[in-house]
Amino acid sequence: MIPEAYYLALSAVLFTIGVVGVVIRRNPLVIFMSIELALNAANLALVAFGQRHGSPEGQVLVFFVMAVAAAEVAVGLAIIVAIFRLRQRLSVDDLSLMRW
Amino acid sequence: MSPIPAPPVVLGPLLPSLIVVGTAIVVLLLDLLPPRASKAHLGTVALAGLVGALLATLRTWGSGGRAFHDMIVLDDYALFFHIVICYAAALIVLLSMDYLRRAGAESGEGYGLILFSTAGMMVLASANDLIVVFLAIELMSLSLYVLAGLFKRRREAGEASMKYFLLGVFASAFLLYGIALVYGATGTTNFDRIVVAVGAGPRDRLFLIGLGMLMVGFGFKISSVPFHMWAPDVYQGAPTSVTALIATGSKAAVFAALIRLLVAGLRTIQPDSTALLWALAALTMTVGNVVAIAQSNLKRMLAYSSIAHVGYMLVGLVAGGAPGAGAVLFYLLAYTFTTVGTFGVIALCERAGQEAVEVRDYAGLGRRHPLLALTLGLFLLSLIGIPPLAGFVGKFYLFGSAVRAGYVWLAVIAVLNSAVAAYYYLRVIVYMYMQEPEAASASLAPSFAGGLALAIALIGIVLLGVMPAPFADLAQAAVAPLIR
């Protein structure tokens, strides 16, 4: 039996990796992957807490999050493809038409 | 084997949002049927759906209910927000019928997405559970990400859409982790039971960290400083009618959830949260107003101005209690009318292929089109807070509630900020009436739909300004049962 604290520690580490990835990476696809990692970190925490409290809400929310994340992928990839068609390059540093 | 008992399904409290979702699906289906060349009828259907939802809302006033194990609550408070959101969405559909057609981007999915995001906002206003909050925010935001990039061929649109999407999803991750931690600390995601759990036990660190991350997510969605960086770019790059929806409906809906959770629910932790909100309010309005002064692009200037207005509304949250929350509700009503109207005039001034979004594009508008100039002038005066328009009364209630609650300094900062704001709003009026136009430009002929939207918004701000009492009473009556 793995103690609950291990799950929570792993979840916190994954979330941190996700946040750091968003901040330091430049490719929108990699940034998006980092965000997905952060979402899954939250999922892990939800499952662990659901186990602690013995209530279904945590697990139920995880299913919703998976569905929402799938929708996010659909929308996000569409936007990235639309931008790539116009520019032929993919880096958030290029997104600088508008600033200040 | 014993049969599994089916839980009762009560859809009544979801009726207004279901009407909107149903209309969205109908619009998407109609889009596939002939006549395929013209899309005008789709806008009419969308409008009819929103009016239907509005009527359903008005019918339910005073007789709401709960559904899905208290996850959805349709009380007068939620209904008030339903009215604000439906009104804003209806005006925006009217504006889109004119604006999107001239831009050559009128499409079934455009109207469908406006309706889907409206439904998300309405569910958010009646959410009584963190799960529903998350789902509603995502429904609202995912539709808005796509709408921001509706002009596929414009580079700014793609950039706006991408920035909004990446930062929005990032904020959702914070929101979700916050929900997970709050759930871990309290063992429930239901607002009522969270309040009970927090009130009973000692305050633990897990809960406060979770609440902090929730606030990051909410702060992003209402674009409060320091989570406001996306707003100017998105406001500038998105189609103007979509900008109006992002600036009004989405903010109103998130404020609804924020007030229900923080001001009405978690009053026991108020000593902790007030100091934070105080700083957030002061920072948000000051940064918004100061940076707005430097803008030459009108949509960008209005983006910073709307950040400042969020700061004013946060003043009401600091004041707290029924008076503060009621003042925020009234201000949201006034702000929604005024902002939709302002962006509406900008949308009407844009001509095919050429955006009129620089302040200097408005030079001489007073001579070229006196009626449109007068309308824009009145909306700007309402944003400044000049009596007898809606903005003045809204600010009066908000700052008054702060003073009565003992936050005099915050009220002073807010009033000083309003004075700063007058500078950049009045600059537009000066351009319209006291500058010569740079070049001879095409005449503006607003269509019936666009003119109607502006007329409704204008009547709204004058009505709210001249006789605010019934509306203020309505706002107070909406929050009173929530905050006893």
Coordinates of C-alpha atoms in Angstrom, one line a residue:
Chain A
M1 CA 0.0 0.0 0.0
I2 CA 1.5 3.3 -1.1
P3 CA 0.8 6.1 1.4
E4 CA -1.4 9.0 0.2
A5 CA 1.4 11.5 0.8
Y6 CA 3.5 9.9 -2.0
Y7 CA 0.7 10.6 -4.5
L8 CA 0.3 14.2 -3.3
A9 CA 4.1 14.7 -3.5
L10 CA 4.2 13.3 -7.0
S11 CA 1.2 15.5 -8.0
A12 CA 2.9 18.6 -6.7
V13 CA 6.2 17.8 -8.5
L14 CA 4.3 17.2 -11.8
F15 CA 2.4 20.4 -11.4
T16 CA 5.6 22.3 -10.8
I17 CA 7.2 20.7 -13.9
G18 CA 4.2 21.8 -15.9
V19 CA 4.3 25.4 -14.6
V20 CA 8.1 25.7 -15.2
G21 CA 7.6 24.2 -18.7
V22 CA 5.0 26.9 -19.5
V23 CA 7.3 29.6 -18.4
I24 CA 10.6 28.6 -20.0
R25 CA 9.6 26.8 -23.3
R26 CA 9.0 28.8 -26.5
N27 CA 7.1 26.3 -28.7
P28 CA 3.3 26.6 -28.3
L29 CA 2.9 22.8 -28.6
V30 CA 5.4 22.1 -25.8
I31 CA 3.8 24.8 -23.7
F32 CA 0.4 23.1 -24.3
M33 CA 1.9 19.8 -23.3
S34 CA 3.2 21.3 -20.1
I35 CA -0.3 22.7 -19.3
E36 CA -1.7 19.2 -19.9
L37 CA 0.9 17.8 -17.4
A38 CA -0.3 20.4 -14.9
L39 CA -4.0 19.3 -15.5
N40 CA -3.1 15.7 -14.9
A41 CA -1.2 16.6 -11.8
A42 CA -4.5 18.0 -10.5
N43 CA -6.2 14.8 -11.6
L44 CA -3.8 12.7 -9.5
A45 CA -4.3 15.0 -6.5
L46 CA -8.1 14.6 -6.9
V47 CA -7.9 10.9 -7.0
A48 CA -5.7 10.7 -3.9
F49 CA -8.0 13.1 -2.0
G50 CA -11.0 11.1 -3.2
Q51 CA -9.4 8.0 -1.7
R52 CA -8.8 9.9 1.6
H53 CA -12.3 11.1 2.0
G54 CA -14.0 8.0 0.5
S55 CA -16.3 10.3 -1.5
P56 CA -16.9 10.0 -5.2
E57 CA -16.6 13.7 -6.1
G58 CA -12.9 13.6 -6.7
Q59 CA -13.0 10.7 -9.1
V60 CA -16.1 12.1 -10.9
L61 CA -14.3 15.4 -11.4
V62 CA -11.3 13.5 -13.0
F63 CA -13.6 12.1 -15.7
F64 CA -14.9 15.6 -16.4
V65 CA -11.4 17.0 -16.6
M66 CA -10.4 14.3 -19.1
A67 CA -13.3 15.2 -21.3
V68 CA -12.6 18.9 -21.0
A69 CA -8.9 18.4 -21.7
A70 CA -9.8 16.5 -24.9
A71 CA -11.9 19.4 -26.0
E72 CA -9.0 21.8 -25.2
V73 CA -6.7 19.7 -27.4
A74 CA -9.2 20.0 -30.3
V75 CA -9.5 23.7 -29.9
G76 CA -5.8 24.3 -29.2
L77 CA -4.4 22.3 -32.1
A78 CA -6.9 24.0 -34.4
I79 CA -5.6 27.4 -33.3
I80 CA -2.0 26.3 -33.6
V81 CA -2.6 25.0 -37.2
A82 CA -4.4 28.2 -38.2
I83 CA -1.4 30.2 -37.0
F84 CA 1.1 28.0 -38.7
R85 CA -0.7 28.3 -42.0
L86 CA -0.3 32.1 -41.9
R87 CA 3.3 32.2 -40.6
Q88 CA 5.1 28.9 -41.4
R89 CA 6.9 29.2 -38.1
L90 CA 5.9 28.2 -34.6
S91 CA 7.3 30.1 -31.6
V92 CA 5.6 32.3 -29.1
D93 CA 8.3 34.9 -29.6
D94 CA 6.7 35.5 -33.0
L95 CA 3.4 36.5 -31.4
S96 CA 4.5 40.1 -31.0
L97 CA 2.3 42.1 -33.4
M98 CA 0.6 43.5 -30.3
R99 CA 2.4 44.6 -27.2
W100 CA 1.8 47.1 -24.4
Chain B
M1 CA -30.2 -8.6 -8.5
S2 CA -31.9 -5.5 -7.1
P3 CA -32.6 -2.7 -9.5
I4 CA -30.5 0.4 -9.4
P5 CA -32.7 3.3 -8.3
A6 CA -32.6 6.1 -10.8
P7 CA -32.0 9.5 -9.2
P8 CA -34.7 12.1 -9.9
V9 CA -33.7 14.4 -12.8
V10 CA -35.0 17.9 -12.3
L11 CA -34.2 20.1 -15.4
G12 CA -36.3 23.1 -14.4
P13 CA -33.5 25.1 -12.8
L14 CA -31.5 24.7 -15.9
L15 CA -34.3 25.8 -18.3
P16 CA -32.9 29.2 -19.3
S17 CA -29.4 27.7 -20.1
L18 CA -31.0 24.7 -21.9
I19 CA -33.0 27.0 -24.2
V20 CA -29.7 28.7 -25.1
V21 CA -27.9 25.4 -25.7
G22 CA -30.8 24.1 -27.7
T23 CA -30.8 27.2 -29.9
A24 CA -27.1 26.9 -30.5
I25 CA -27.6 23.3 -31.8
V26 CA -30.5 24.5 -34.0
V27 CA -28.3 27.3 -35.4
L28 CA -25.5 24.8 -36.2
L29 CA -28.0 22.5 -37.9
L30 CA -29.7 25.2 -39.9
D31 CA -26.3 26.3 -41.1
L32 CA -26.1 23.1 -43.1
L33 CA -29.5 23.6 -44.8
P34 CA -30.2 26.0 -47.7
P35 CA -30.1 29.0 -48.2
R36 CA -26.3 28.5 -47.8
A37 CA -25.3 31.9 -49.3
S38 CA -27.1 34.0 -46.8
K39 CA -26.6 33.6 -43.0
A40 CA -28.8 36.4 -41.9
H41 CA -31.6 34.1 -40.7
L42 CA -29.1 32.4 -38.3
G43 CA -28.6 35.6 -36.4
T44 CA -32.4 36.0 -36.1
V45 CA -32.7 32.5 -34.7
A46 CA -29.9 33.0 -32.2
L47 CA -31.6 36.3 -31.1
A48 CA -34.9 34.6 -30.7
G49 CA -33.3 31.9 -28.5
L50 CA -31.8 34.5 -26.3
V51 CA -35.0 36.4 -26.0
G52 CA -36.7 33.2 -25.1
A53 CA -34.2 32.5 -22.4
L54 CA -34.7 36.0 -21.1
L55 CA -38.5 35.5 -20.9
A56 CA -38.0 32.1 -19.2
T57 CA -35.7 33.8 -16.7
L58 CA -38.2 36.6 -16.0
R59 CA -41.0 34.0 -15.5
T60 CA -39.0 32.1 -13.0
W61 CA -38.1 35.2 -10.9
G62 CA -38.9 34.5 -7.2
S63 CA -39.5 30.8 -7.8
G64 CA -36.2 29.2 -8.5
G65 CA -35.0 25.8 -7.3
R66 CA -32.1 23.4 -6.9
A67 CA -31.1 20.5 -9.0
F68 CA -28.4 17.8 -9.4
H69 CA -27.8 17.4 -5.6
D70 CA -27.5 21.2 -5.0
M71 CA -24.9 21.6 -7.7
I72 CA -27.1 24.0 -9.6
V73 CA -29.0 26.7 -7.8
L74 CA -31.5 28.9 -9.6
D75 CA -32.2 31.7 -7.0
D76 CA -32.9 35.3 -7.7
Y77 CA -29.2 36.0 -7.5
A78 CA -28.5 33.6 -10.4
L79 CA -31.5 35.0 -12.3
F80 CA -30.2 38.6 -12.0
F81 CA -27.0 37.4 -13.7
H82 CA -29.0 35.5 -16.3
I83 CA -30.8 38.7 -17.2
V84 CA -27.5 40.7 -17.5
I85 CA -25.8 37.9 -19.5
C86 CA -28.8 37.3 -21.9
Y87 CA -29.2 41.0 -22.4
A88 CA -25.5 41.4 -23.3
A89 CA -25.5 38.3 -25.5
A90 CA -28.6 39.5 -27.4
L91 CA -27.1 42.9 -28.0
I92 CA -23.9 41.3 -29.2
V93 CA -25.8 39.0 -31.6
L94 CA -27.6 42.1 -33.0
L95 CA -24.2 43.8 -33.4
S96 CA -22.7 40.7 -35.0
M97 CA -25.5 40.6 -37.6
D98 CA -24.2 43.9 -38.9
Y99 CA -20.5 43.7 -38.1
L100 CA -19.7 40.1 -39.1
R101 CA -21.6 40.4 -42.4
R102 CA -19.6 43.5 -43.4
A103 CA -16.4 41.7 -42.4
G104 CA -17.4 38.7 -44.5
A105 CA -17.2 36.4 -41.5
E106 CA -20.9 35.8 -40.8
S107 CA -21.2 32.0 -40.1
G108 CA -23.4 29.6 -38.3
E109 CA -20.5 28.5 -36.0
G110 CA -20.0 32.2 -35.0
Y111 CA -23.5 32.5 -33.7
G112 CA -23.4 28.9 -32.3
L113 CA -20.3 29.7 -30.3
I114 CA -21.7 32.9 -29.0
L115 CA -24.7 31.0 -27.7
F116 CA -22.6 28.1 -26.2
S117 CA -20.4 30.6 -24.4
T118 CA -23.5 32.4 -23.2
A119 CA -24.9 29.1 -21.8
G120 CA -21.5 28.5 -20.0
M121 CA -21.8 32.0 -18.4
M122 CA -25.4 31.3 -17.3
V123 CA -24.5 28.0 -15.7
L124 CA -21.6 29.6 -14.0
A125 CA -23.9 32.2 -12.5
S126 CA -26.0 29.4 -10.9
A127 CA -23.1 27.1 -10.0
N128 CA -23.1 26.0 -6.4
D129 CA -20.3 23.4 -6.7
L130 CA -16.7 23.7 -7.7
I131 CA -17.2 20.9 -10.3
V132 CA -19.9 23.0 -12.1
V133 CA -17.7 26.1 -11.8
F134 CA -14.9 24.3 -13.6
L135 CA -17.1 22.9 -16.3
A136 CA -19.0 26.2 -16.9
I137 CA -15.8 28.2 -17.0
E138 CA -14.4 25.8 -19.6
L139 CA -17.6 25.9 -21.7
M140 CA -17.5 29.6 -21.7
S141 CA -13.8 30.0 -22.3
L142 CA -13.3 27.3 -25.0
S143 CA -16.0 29.0 -27.1
L144 CA -14.4 32.4 -26.6
Y145 CA -10.9 31.1 -27.6
V146 CA -12.4 30.1 -31.0
L147 CA -14.4 33.3 -31.3
A148 CA -11.3 35.4 -30.7
G149 CA -9.8 33.9 -33.8
L150 CA -12.9 34.1 -35.9
F151 CA -11.2 36.2 -38.6
K152 CA -9.0 33.4 -39.7
R153 CA -7.1 35.5 -42.2
R154 CA -6.1 38.3 -39.9
R155 CA -2.7 37.8 -38.2
E156 CA -3.8 39.7 -35.1
A157 CA -6.8 37.4 -34.8
G158 CA -4.6 34.3 -34.7
E159 CA -2.2 35.9 -32.3
A160 CA -5.1 37.0 -30.0
S161 CA -6.6 33.6 -30.1
M162 CA -3.4 31.8 -29.3
K163 CA -2.5 34.1 -26.4
Y164 CA -6.0 33.8 -25.0
F165 CA -5.9 30.1 -25.3
L166 CA -2.5 29.3 -23.8
L167 CA -2.9 31.7 -20.9
G168 CA -6.5 30.7 -20.4
V169 CA -5.8 27.0 -20.2
F170 CA -2.8 27.7 -17.9
A171 CA -5.2 29.6 -15.6
S172 CA -7.6 26.7 -15.7
A173 CA -4.8 24.4 -14.5
F174 CA -4.4 26.7 -11.5
L175 CA -8.1 26.8 -11.0
L176 CA -8.3 23.0 -11.1
Y177 CA -5.4 22.4 -8.7
G178 CA -7.0 24.9 -6.4
I179 CA -10.3 22.9 -6.6
A180 CA -8.3 19.7 -5.8
L181 CA -6.7 21.2 -2.8
V182 CA -9.9 22.7 -1.4
Y183 CA -11.6 19.3 -2.0
G184 CA -8.7 17.7 -0.1
A185 CA -9.0 20.0 2.8
T186 CA -12.8 20.0 3.2
G187 CA -13.8 16.6 1.6
T188 CA -16.4 18.2 -0.6
T189 CA -16.8 20.4 -3.6
N190 CA -20.2 21.8 -2.7
F191 CA -20.2 25.5 -1.7
D192 CA -22.6 25.0 1.2
R193 CA -20.7 22.0 2.6
I194 CA -17.4 23.8 2.1
V195 CA -18.6 26.7 4.2
V196 CA -19.8 24.2 6.9
A197 CA -16.5 22.4 6.9
V198 CA -14.4 25.6 7.1
G199 CA -16.6 27.1 9.8
A200 CA -16.3 24.1 12.0
G201 CA -12.7 23.2 12.0
P202 CA -9.5 25.2 12.4
R203 CA -8.2 26.9 9.3
D204 CA -5.7 24.7 7.7
R205 CA -2.9 25.6 5.3
L206 CA -4.0 23.2 2.5
F207 CA -7.4 25.0 2.3
L208 CA -5.8 28.5 2.1
I209 CA -3.3 27.4 -0.6
G210 CA -6.2 25.9 -2.6
L211 CA -8.2 29.1 -2.2
G212 CA -5.2 31.1 -3.3
M213 CA -4.9 29.1 -6.5
L214 CA -8.7 29.4 -7.1
M215 CA -8.2 33.1 -6.8
V216 CA -5.4 33.0 -9.4
G217 CA -7.8 31.2 -11.8
F218 CA -10.6 33.7 -11.1
G219 CA -8.3 36.7 -11.3
F220 CA -7.2 35.6 -14.7
K221 CA -10.7 35.3 -16.0
I222 CA -11.8 38.7 -14.7
S223 CA -8.4 40.1 -15.9
S224 CA -7.4 41.6 -12.5
V225 CA -3.8 42.8 -12.1
P226 CA -1.3 40.9 -12.1
F227 CA -3.2 38.4 -14.3
H228 CA -4.3 40.9 -16.9
M229 CA -1.6 40.7 -19.5
W230 CA -3.7 38.7 -22.0
A231 CA -6.6 41.2 -22.0
P232 CA -5.2 44.1 -24.2
D233 CA -3.9 41.8 -26.9
V234 CA -7.1 39.7 -27.0
Y235 CA -9.4 42.8 -27.0
Q236 CA -7.4 44.3 -29.8
G237 CA -7.1 41.2 -32.0
A238 CA -10.5 39.7 -31.5
P239 CA -13.5 40.7 -33.7
T240 CA -15.1 43.8 -32.0
S241 CA -18.4 42.2 -31.2
V242 CA -16.6 39.2 -29.6
T243 CA -14.5 41.7 -27.6
A244 CA -17.7 43.1 -26.2
L245 CA -18.8 39.6 -25.1
I246 CA -15.4 38.9 -23.4
A247 CA -15.5 42.3 -21.7
T248 CA -19.0 42.0 -20.3
G249 CA -20.6 38.6 -20.1
S250 CA -17.6 36.5 -19.2
K251 CA -16.6 39.0 -16.4
A252 CA -20.2 39.2 -15.1
A253 CA -20.4 35.4 -14.9
V254 CA -17.1 35.0 -13.1
F255 CA -18.0 37.7 -10.6
A256 CA -21.2 35.8 -9.9
A257 CA -19.3 32.7 -8.9
L258 CA -16.7 34.8 -7.0
I259 CA -19.3 36.6 -4.9
R260 CA -21.3 33.4 -4.2
L261 CA -18.2 31.6 -3.0
L262 CA -16.3 34.4 -1.3
V263 CA -18.6 37.1 -0.1
A264 CA -21.7 35.1 0.5
G265 CA -20.1 31.7 1.5
L266 CA -16.8 32.1 3.1
R267 CA -17.5 35.0 5.4
T268 CA -15.6 33.4 8.2
I269 CA -12.3 33.8 6.4
Q270 CA -13.0 37.4 5.4
P271 CA -10.3 38.9 7.7
D272 CA -7.8 37.0 5.7
S273 CA -9.1 37.6 2.2
T274 CA -10.0 41.3 2.6
A275 CA -6.4 42.5 2.8
L276 CA -5.6 40.6 -0.3
L277 CA -8.7 41.9 -2.2
W278 CA -7.9 45.5 -1.0
A279 CA -4.4 45.3 -2.6
L280 CA -5.8 43.6 -5.7
A281 CA -8.5 46.3 -6.1
A282 CA -6.1 49.2 -5.7
L283 CA -3.5 47.7 -8.0
T284 CA -6.0 46.7 -10.7
M285 CA -7.6 50.1 -11.0
T286 CA -4.4 52.1 -10.9
V287 CA -2.5 49.9 -13.4
G288 CA -5.5 49.8 -15.7
N289 CA -6.0 53.6 -15.7
V290 CA -2.4 54.6 -15.9
V291 CA -1.5 52.3 -18.8
A292 CA -4.7 53.3 -20.6
I293 CA -3.5 56.8 -20.9
A294 CA -0.6 55.7 -23.1
Q295 CA -2.8 53.9 -25.7
S296 CA -3.5 55.2 -29.1
N297 CA -5.6 52.2 -30.2
L298 CA -9.1 52.6 -29.0
K299 CA -9.8 48.9 -28.4
R300 CA -6.6 48.5 -26.5
M301 CA -7.4 51.6 -24.4
L302 CA -10.8 50.2 -23.6
A303 CA -9.2 46.9 -22.6
Y304 CA -7.1 48.8 -20.0
S305 CA -10.1 50.8 -19.0
S306 CA -12.1 47.6 -18.5
I307 CA -9.3 46.3 -16.3
A308 CA -9.7 49.5 -14.3
H309 CA -13.5 48.8 -14.0
V310 CA -12.7 45.4 -12.6
G311 CA -10.7 47.2 -10.0
Y312 CA -13.7 49.3 -9.1
M313 CA -15.9 46.2 -8.8
L314 CA -13.3 44.6 -6.5
V315 CA -13.8 47.6 -4.2
G316 CA -17.3 46.3 -3.7
L317 CA -16.0 42.9 -2.8
V318 CA -13.7 44.4 -0.2
A319 CA -16.7 46.3 1.3
G320 CA -18.4 42.9 1.4
G321 CA -21.8 42.0 2.9
A322 CA -25.1 42.6 1.2
P323 CA -24.5 46.4 0.4
G324 CA -21.1 45.7 -1.2
A325 CA -22.3 42.7 -3.2
G326 CA -25.5 44.6 -4.3
A327 CA -23.4 47.5 -5.5
V328 CA -21.2 45.2 -7.5
L329 CA -24.4 43.7 -9.1
F330 CA -25.7 47.1 -10.0
Y331 CA -22.3 48.2 -11.4
L332 CA -22.1 45.1 -13.5
L333 CA -25.5 46.0 -15.0
A334 CA -24.4 49.5 -15.8
Y335 CA -21.0 48.5 -17.0
T336 CA -22.5 45.8 -19.3
F337 CA -24.8 48.3 -21.0
T338 CA -22.1 50.9 -21.4
T339 CA -19.4 48.6 -22.6
V340 CA -21.5 46.8 -25.1
G341 CA -22.6 50.1 -26.4
T342 CA -19.1 51.5 -26.7
F343 CA -17.8 48.5 -28.5
G344 CA -20.9 48.6 -30.6
V345 CA -20.1 52.0 -31.9
I346 CA -16.6 50.9 -32.7
A347 CA -17.9 47.9 -34.6
L348 CA -20.2 50.1 -36.6
C349 CA -17.4 52.5 -37.5
E350 CA -15.3 49.7 -38.9
R351 CA -15.6 49.4 -42.6
A352 CA -14.9 46.5 -44.9
G353 CA -11.2 45.6 -44.8
Q354 CA -10.4 48.7 -42.8
E355 CA -10.6 48.8 -39.0
A356 CA -11.2 52.2 -37.4
V357 CA -9.6 51.4 -34.1
E358 CA -7.0 54.2 -33.7
V359 CA -8.2 57.2 -31.7
R360 CA -7.3 59.5 -34.6
D361 CA -9.6 57.6 -36.9
Y362 CA -12.4 59.2 -34.9
A363 CA -11.3 62.7 -35.8
G364 CA -14.2 64.7 -37.1
L365 CA -16.8 62.0 -36.4
G366 CA -19.0 64.7 -34.9
R367 CA -19.3 66.3 -38.3
R368 CA -19.3 63.1 -40.5
H369 CA -21.9 61.3 -38.4
P370 CA -23.3 63.4 -35.6
L371 CA -25.7 60.8 -34.2
L372 CA -23.0 58.1 -33.9
A373 CA -20.6 60.6 -32.4
L374 CA -23.2 61.6 -29.8
T375 CA -23.9 58.0 -28.9
L376 CA -20.2 57.2 -28.5
G377 CA -19.8 60.4 -26.5
L378 CA -22.6 59.4 -24.1
F379 CA -21.2 55.9 -23.6
L380 CA -17.8 57.4 -22.8
L381 CA -19.3 59.9 -20.4
S382 CA -21.0 57.0 -18.6
L383 CA -17.7 55.1 -18.4
I384 CA -16.1 58.2 -16.8
G385 CA -19.1 58.4 -14.4
I386 CA -20.7 61.7 -15.3
P387 CA -24.3 62.1 -14.0
P388 CA -27.0 61.5 -15.0
L389 CA -25.7 58.3 -16.7
A390 CA -25.5 54.8 -15.4
G391 CA -21.7 54.8 -14.7
F392 CA -22.1 57.6 -12.2
V393 CA -24.8 55.9 -10.1
G394 CA -22.8 52.6 -10.3
K395 CA -19.7 54.2 -8.9
F396 CA -21.7 56.1 -6.3
Y397 CA -23.1 52.9 -4.9
L398 CA -19.8 51.1 -5.1
F399 CA -17.6 53.7 -3.4
G400 CA -20.4 54.5 -1.0
S401 CA -20.5 50.9 0.2
A402 CA -16.7 51.0 0.7
V403 CA -16.9 54.2 2.8
R404 CA -19.7 52.8 4.9
A405 CA -17.7 49.6 5.5
G406 CA -14.8 51.8 6.7
Y407 CA -12.5 51.5 3.7
V408 CA -12.2 55.2 3.2
W409 CA -8.7 55.1 1.7
L410 CA -9.7 52.6 -0.9
A411 CA -12.6 54.8 -1.9
V412 CA -10.2 57.8 -2.1
I413 CA -7.9 55.8 -4.4
A414 CA -10.9 54.8 -6.5
V415 CA -12.2 58.4 -6.9
L416 CA -8.7 59.6 -7.8
N417 CA -8.5 56.8 -10.4
S418 CA -11.9 57.9 -11.9
A419 CA -10.4 61.4 -12.3
V420 CA -7.4 60.0 -14.1
A421 CA -9.7 57.9 -16.3
A422 CA -11.6 61.1 -17.4
Y423 CA -8.4 62.2 -19.3
Y424 CA -8.3 59.4 -21.8
Y425 CA -12.0 59.1 -22.3
L426 CA -12.3 62.8 -22.9
R427 CA -9.5 62.7 -25.4
V428 CA -11.7 60.6 -27.7
I429 CA -14.5 63.1 -27.4
V430 CA -12.0 65.9 -28.2
Y431 CA -10.9 64.1 -31.3
M432 CA -14.5 63.5 -32.4
Y433 CA -15.6 67.1 -32.1
M434 CA -12.6 69.4 -32.2
Q435 CA -10.3 67.8 -34.8
E436 CA -10.5 67.8 -38.5
P437 CA -10.7 64.4 -40.2
E438 CA -7.4 63.3 -41.8
A439 CA -8.9 62.2 -45.1
A440 CA -12.2 62.1 -46.7
S441 CA -13.7 58.7 -45.7
A442 CA -16.7 56.7 -46.7
S443 CA -19.9 57.6 -45.1
L444 CA -21.2 55.4 -42.3
A445 CA -24.6 53.8 -42.6
P446 CA -25.4 51.6 -39.6
S447 CA -27.8 48.9 -40.4
F448 CA -31.1 48.4 -38.6
A449 CA -29.8 45.6 -36.3
G450 CA -26.7 47.6 -35.3
G451 CA -28.8 50.8 -34.7
L452 CA -31.3 48.9 -32.6
A453 CA -28.5 47.4 -30.4
L454 CA -27.1 50.8 -29.8
A455 CA -30.5 52.3 -29.1
I456 CA -31.3 49.6 -26.5
A457 CA -27.9 50.1 -24.8
L458 CA -28.4 53.9 -24.8
I459 CA -31.8 53.7 -23.3
G460 CA -30.4 51.3 -20.7
I461 CA -27.7 53.7 -19.5
V462 CA -30.0 56.7 -19.4
L463 CA -32.7 54.7 -17.6
L464 CA -30.2 53.3 -15.0
G465 CA -28.8 56.8 -14.5
V466 CA -32.1 58.7 -14.2
M467 CA -34.1 56.3 -12.1
P468 CA -31.6 53.8 -10.6
A469 CA -33.7 53.0 -7.5
P470 CA -35.8 50.1 -8.9
F471 CA -32.7 48.4 -10.4
A472 CA -30.7 48.9 -7.2
D473 CA -33.5 47.4 -5.2
L474 CA -33.6 44.5 -7.6
A475 CA -29.8 44.0 -7.1
Q476 CA -30.2 44.2 -3.3
A477 CA -33.2 41.8 -3.4
A478 CA -31.1 39.4 -5.4
V479 CA -28.2 39.2 -2.9
A480 CA -30.2 39.6 0.3
P481 CA -31.2 35.9 0.7
L482 CA -27.7 34.9 -0.1
I483 CA -26.0 37.0 2.6
R484 CA -28.0 36.8 5.8

